[in-house]
Short mmCIF file of C-alpha atoms in Angstrom, two decimals:
data_model
loop_
_atom_site.label_atom_id
_atom_site.label_comp_id
_atom_site.label_asym_id
_atom_site.label_seq_id
_atom_site.Cartn_x
_atom_site.Cartn_y
_atom_site.Cartn_z
CA LEU X 879 -25.99 60.58 8.66
CA ARG X 880 -27.32 60.79 12.21
CA ALA X 881 -31.03 60.80 10.78
CA ALA X 882 -29.92 57.54 8.81
CA LEU X 883 -28.61 55.97 11.93
CA GLU X 884 -31.77 56.90 13.94
CA GLU X 885 -34.06 55.43 11.19
CA THR X 886 -31.96 52.23 11.16
CA LEU X 887 -32.45 52.13 15.12
CA SER X 888 -36.07 52.23 14.52
CA GLY X 889 -35.92 49.11 12.31
CA HIS X 890 -35.65 50.49 8.96
CA GLY X 891 -32.17 49.48 7.66
CA ARG X 892 -30.69 51.41 4.75
CA MET X 893 -27.40 52.06 2.99
CA VAL X 894 -25.44 55.38 2.84
CA THR X 895 -22.39 56.00 0.79
CA LEU X 896 -19.72 58.60 1.68
CA VAL X 897 -18.21 59.90 -1.67
CA GLY X 898 -15.36 62.15 -2.40
CA ALA X 899 -11.81 62.62 -3.45
CA PRO X 900 -8.69 61.05 -1.52
CA GLY X 901 -8.22 62.76 1.87
CA ILE X 902 -11.44 64.60 1.86
CA GLY X 903 -12.59 62.96 5.12
CA LYS X 904 -14.60 59.97 4.20
CA THR X 905 -12.89 57.57 6.86
CA ARG X 906 -12.89 60.54 9.38
CA THR X 907 -16.82 61.05 8.83
CA ALA X 908 -17.37 57.47 9.11
CA GLN X 909 -15.46 57.35 12.34
CA GLU X 910 -17.44 60.21 13.83
CA LEU X 911 -20.67 58.39 12.96
CA ALA X 912 -19.18 55.20 14.40
CA THR X 913 -18.72 56.96 17.74
CA TYR X 914 -22.21 58.41 17.79
CA ALA X 915 -23.55 54.89 16.86
CA GLY X 916 -21.70 53.31 19.78
CA LEU X 917 -23.22 55.80 22.14
CA ARG X 918 -26.56 54.59 20.78
CA ARG X 919 -25.48 51.07 21.60
CA ALA X 920 -24.87 49.90 18.17
CA GLN X 921 -22.10 47.53 17.17
CA VAL X 922 -19.80 48.92 14.56
CA LEU X 923 -17.96 46.72 12.32
CA TRP X 924 -15.23 47.66 9.79
CA GLY X 925 -14.13 46.18 6.58
CA ARG X 926 -11.55 47.58 3.85
CA CYS X 927 -11.17 46.70 0.45
CA TYR X 928 -7.68 45.99 -0.67
CA GLU X 929 -5.97 47.90 -3.44
CA GLY X 930 -3.22 45.49 -4.36
CA GLY X 931 -4.97 42.54 -5.29
CA GLY X 932 -4.63 39.06 -4.01
CA ALA X 933 -7.24 39.38 -1.32
CA PRO X 934 -9.72 36.42 -1.11
CA PRO X 935 -13.32 37.02 -2.26
CA TYR X 936 -15.58 39.03 0.05
CA TRP X 937 -12.51 40.45 1.93
CA PRO X 938 -14.24 43.52 3.46
CA TRP X 939 -17.25 41.47 4.45
CA VAL X 940 -14.84 38.80 5.85
CA GLN X 941 -13.19 41.36 8.08
CA GLY X 942 -16.41 42.74 9.43
CA ILE X 943 -17.84 39.29 10.37
CA ARG X 944 -14.48 38.27 11.65
CA GLN X 945 -14.46 41.29 14.03
CA TYR X 946 -18.00 40.34 15.14
CA ALA X 947 -17.07 36.66 15.69
CA GLN X 948 -14.09 37.83 17.90
CA GLU X 949 -15.95 40.38 20.01
CA LYS X 950 -18.73 37.93 21.01
CA GLU X 951 -18.74 35.07 23.47
CA PRO X 952 -19.05 31.66 21.77
CA ASP X 953 -22.53 30.99 23.31
CA GLN X 954 -23.78 34.35 21.99
CA LEU X 955 -22.22 33.92 18.72
CA ARG X 956 -23.79 30.54 18.22
CA LYS X 957 -27.11 31.99 19.24
CA ASP X 958 -26.77 34.92 16.86
CA MET X 959 -25.61 32.89 13.87
CA GLY X 960 -27.77 29.82 14.35
CA SER X 961 -27.95 27.60 11.36
CA THR X 962 -25.92 30.12 9.24
CA ALA X 963 -22.77 29.61 11.14
CA SER X 964 -21.53 26.70 9.19
CA VAL X 965 -22.12 28.34 5.73
CA ILE X 966 -20.37 31.66 6.70
CA ALA X 967 -17.66 29.73 8.30
CA GLU X 968 -16.54 28.63 4.89
CA VAL X 969 -15.22 32.05 4.09
CA VAL X 970 -14.69 33.21 7.63
CA PRO X 971 -12.48 30.43 9.15
CA GLU X 972 -12.31 32.38 12.55
CA ILE X 973 -16.02 31.10 13.11
CA LYS X 974 -14.65 27.51 13.37
CA GLU X 975 -12.06 28.57 15.98
CA ARG X 976 -14.80 30.25 18.06
CA LEU X 977 -17.38 27.39 17.54
CA PRO X 978 -15.52 24.05 17.79
CA GLY X 979 -17.35 21.06 16.36
CA LEU X 980 -19.20 23.07 13.73
CA GLN X 981 -20.15 20.62 11.09
CA PRO X 982 -19.63 21.78 7.40
CA PRO X 983 -22.72 22.54 5.31
CA PRO X 984 -23.99 20.01 2.67
CA GLN X 985 -22.39 20.28 -0.57
CA LEU X 986 -24.46 21.75 -3.45
CA ASP X 987 -24.67 20.91 -7.14
CA SER X 988 -23.53 24.18 -8.58
CA PRO X 989 -21.48 27.33 -7.72
CA GLU X 990 -24.51 29.60 -8.19
CA SER X 991 -26.47 27.64 -5.53
CA ALA X 992 -23.57 27.77 -3.20
CA ARG X 993 -23.15 31.65 -3.69
CA PHE X 994 -26.86 32.19 -3.19
CA ARG X 995 -26.77 30.08 0.18
CA LEU X 996 -23.75 32.24 1.35
CA PHE X 997 -25.49 35.49 0.34
CA ASP X 998 -28.82 34.43 2.08
CA SER X 999 -26.88 33.24 5.22
CA ILE X 1000 -24.91 36.50 5.69
CA SER X 1001 -28.10 38.60 5.15
CA ALA X 1002 -30.05 36.43 7.69
CA PHE X 1003 -27.19 36.57 10.16
CA LEU X 1004 -27.11 40.41 10.02
CA LYS X 1005 -30.74 40.75 10.22
CA GLY X 1006 -31.16 38.23 13.06
CA ALA X 1007 -28.17 39.59 15.12
CA SER X 1008 -29.48 43.26 14.67
CA ARG X 1009 -32.56 42.28 16.67
CA THR X 1010 -30.36 42.08 19.72
CA GLN X 1011 -28.12 45.15 18.96
CA PRO X 1012 -28.21 47.28 16.05
CA ILE X 1013 -25.40 46.83 13.52
CA VAL X 1014 -23.46 49.44 11.56
CA LEU X 1015 -21.18 47.80 8.90
CA VAL X 1016 -18.52 50.15 7.33
CA LEU X 1017 -17.12 48.96 4.02
CA GLU X 1018 -14.23 51.26 2.92
CA ASP X 1019 -12.68 51.89 -0.35
CA LEU X 1020 -15.38 50.20 -2.45
CA HIS X 1021 -13.76 51.35 -5.62
CA TRP X 1022 -11.20 48.52 -5.02
CA SER X 1023 -13.76 46.10 -4.30
CA ASP X 1024 -13.86 42.67 -5.91
CA GLN X 1025 -16.97 41.66 -7.91
CA PRO X 1026 -18.20 39.00 -5.45
CA SER X 1027 -18.24 41.50 -2.61
CA LEU X 1028 -20.21 43.90 -4.87
CA GLN X 1029 -22.70 41.29 -5.63
CA LEU X 1030 -22.92 40.41 -1.96
CA LEU X 1031 -23.50 44.11 -1.14
CA GLU X 1032 -26.43 44.44 -3.64
CA PHE X 1033 -27.99 41.38 -2.23
CA VAL X 1034 -27.80 42.34 1.43
CA ALA X 1035 -28.86 45.97 0.73
CA LYS X 1036 -32.18 44.70 -0.88
CA GLU X 1037 -32.94 42.73 2.47
CA LEU X 1038 -32.43 45.49 4.91
CA SER X 1039 -35.94 47.20 4.90
CA ASN X 1040 -37.05 45.68 8.25
CA ALA X 1041 -33.48 45.17 10.00
CA ARG X 1042 -31.54 47.36 12.35
CA VAL X 1043 -28.54 47.22 9.91
CA LEU X 1044 -26.95 50.31 8.46
CA LEU X 1045 -24.33 49.92 5.71
CA ILE X 1046 -21.82 52.61 5.24
CA GLY X 1047 -19.73 52.46 1.93
CA THR X 1048 -16.89 54.84 1.13
CA TYR X 1049 -15.49 55.30 -2.40
CA ARG X 1050 -13.57 57.84 -4.58
CA ASP X 1051 -15.91 59.15 -7.17
CA MET X 1052 -12.97 60.27 -9.34
CA GLU X 1053 -11.98 56.69 -9.79
CA LEU X 1054 -15.23 55.46 -11.26
CA SER X 1055 -16.06 55.21 -14.97
CA ARG X 1056 -19.43 54.00 -16.23
CA GLN X 1057 -17.91 50.58 -16.83
CA HIS X 1058 -16.67 50.29 -13.24
CA PRO X 1059 -18.29 47.29 -11.45
CA LEU X 1060 -19.02 49.70 -8.57
CA SER X 1061 -20.88 52.14 -10.83
CA GLN X 1062 -23.15 49.29 -12.06
CA THR X 1063 -23.87 48.13 -8.57
CA LEU X 1064 -24.70 51.67 -7.26
CA GLY X 1065 -26.82 52.24 -10.26
CA ASP X 1066 -28.91 49.30 -9.59
CA LEU X 1067 -29.27 50.15 -5.88
CA ASN X 1068 -30.12 53.82 -6.81
CA ARG X 1069 -32.86 52.69 -9.25
CA GLU X 1070 -34.51 50.75 -6.39
CA ARG X 1071 -34.13 53.75 -4.05
CA LEU X 1072 -32.11 51.77 -1.54
CA LEU X 1073 -29.12 54.19 -1.54
CA THR X 1074 -28.45 57.55 -0.02
CA LYS X 1075 -25.33 59.36 -1.24
CA VAL X 1076 -23.40 61.78 0.80
CA LEU X 1077 -21.02 63.96 -1.23
CA LEU X 1078 -17.99 65.30 0.64
CA ARG X 1079 -16.47 68.40 -0.97
CA GLY X 1080 -14.02 71.21 0.01
CA LEU X 1081 -15.08 73.80 2.54
CA SER X 1082 -16.05 77.25 1.29
CA GLN X 1083 -14.37 80.33 2.68
CA GLU X 1084 -17.26 80.99 4.90
CA ASP X 1085 -17.14 77.41 6.20
CA VAL X 1086 -13.50 77.75 6.97
CA GLY X 1087 -14.31 80.84 8.85
CA LYS X 1088 -16.96 79.23 10.97
CA PHE X 1089 -14.71 76.40 11.60
CA ILE X 1090 -11.92 78.77 13.03
CA GLU X 1091 -14.55 80.43 15.13
CA MET X 1092 -15.84 77.09 16.57
CA ALA X 1093 -12.21 75.90 17.19
CA SER X 1094 -10.86 78.94 18.63
CA GLY X 1095 -13.83 81.03 20.06
CA VAL X 1096 -12.45 83.93 18.04
CA LYS X 1097 -14.27 85.19 14.98
CA PRO X 1098 -11.43 85.59 12.32
CA PRO X 1099 -11.22 88.72 10.19
CA SER X 1100 -11.94 88.27 6.40
CA GLY X 1101 -8.25 88.88 5.60
CA LEU X 1102 -7.19 85.80 7.48
#
């Protein structure tokens, strides 16, 4: 994971998934990486998919971009977003609050055109903002993601090759079938070699012994 971050900092964006059973440590691992990224002066944004349903489309992306908008001064936010601000504000209303007087974008003839404009705007915003400060965007619990969020994920992941943006996605592999929308998205990204998967599994007996030794300074007997 640190190697992936360092590659991103050098201008080669990518996507990494943390995969495993509930409670295995996906979020904890992401938090450790976030701490390291912060030390490397990257901005870390978080979004979480909602299990219960009823969340608006693009919810994990909305959370991450909303966090960005709240942490930046209005002048910096306006500079970072540029012409994409009015489009992204259609799904992230907080941008309108931070940038008063923002004019709505022109109406388009079809929902497909509007969706493409939104995807392109979010991708352009992330790439442009990352020139000033590297961005790590953590999207948690992708197995609960809505279809529009997955479509946006696939679009953005394909645009990161020359950006200082690292996407971290977490999901439970035990929840996925071949027909699951996330399986299809990950399959498409994997075929294009845009995805690195990190499997998190339980520790072996030897690993547990090493952990105890590192934590306590005492090498435990094998019986323990």
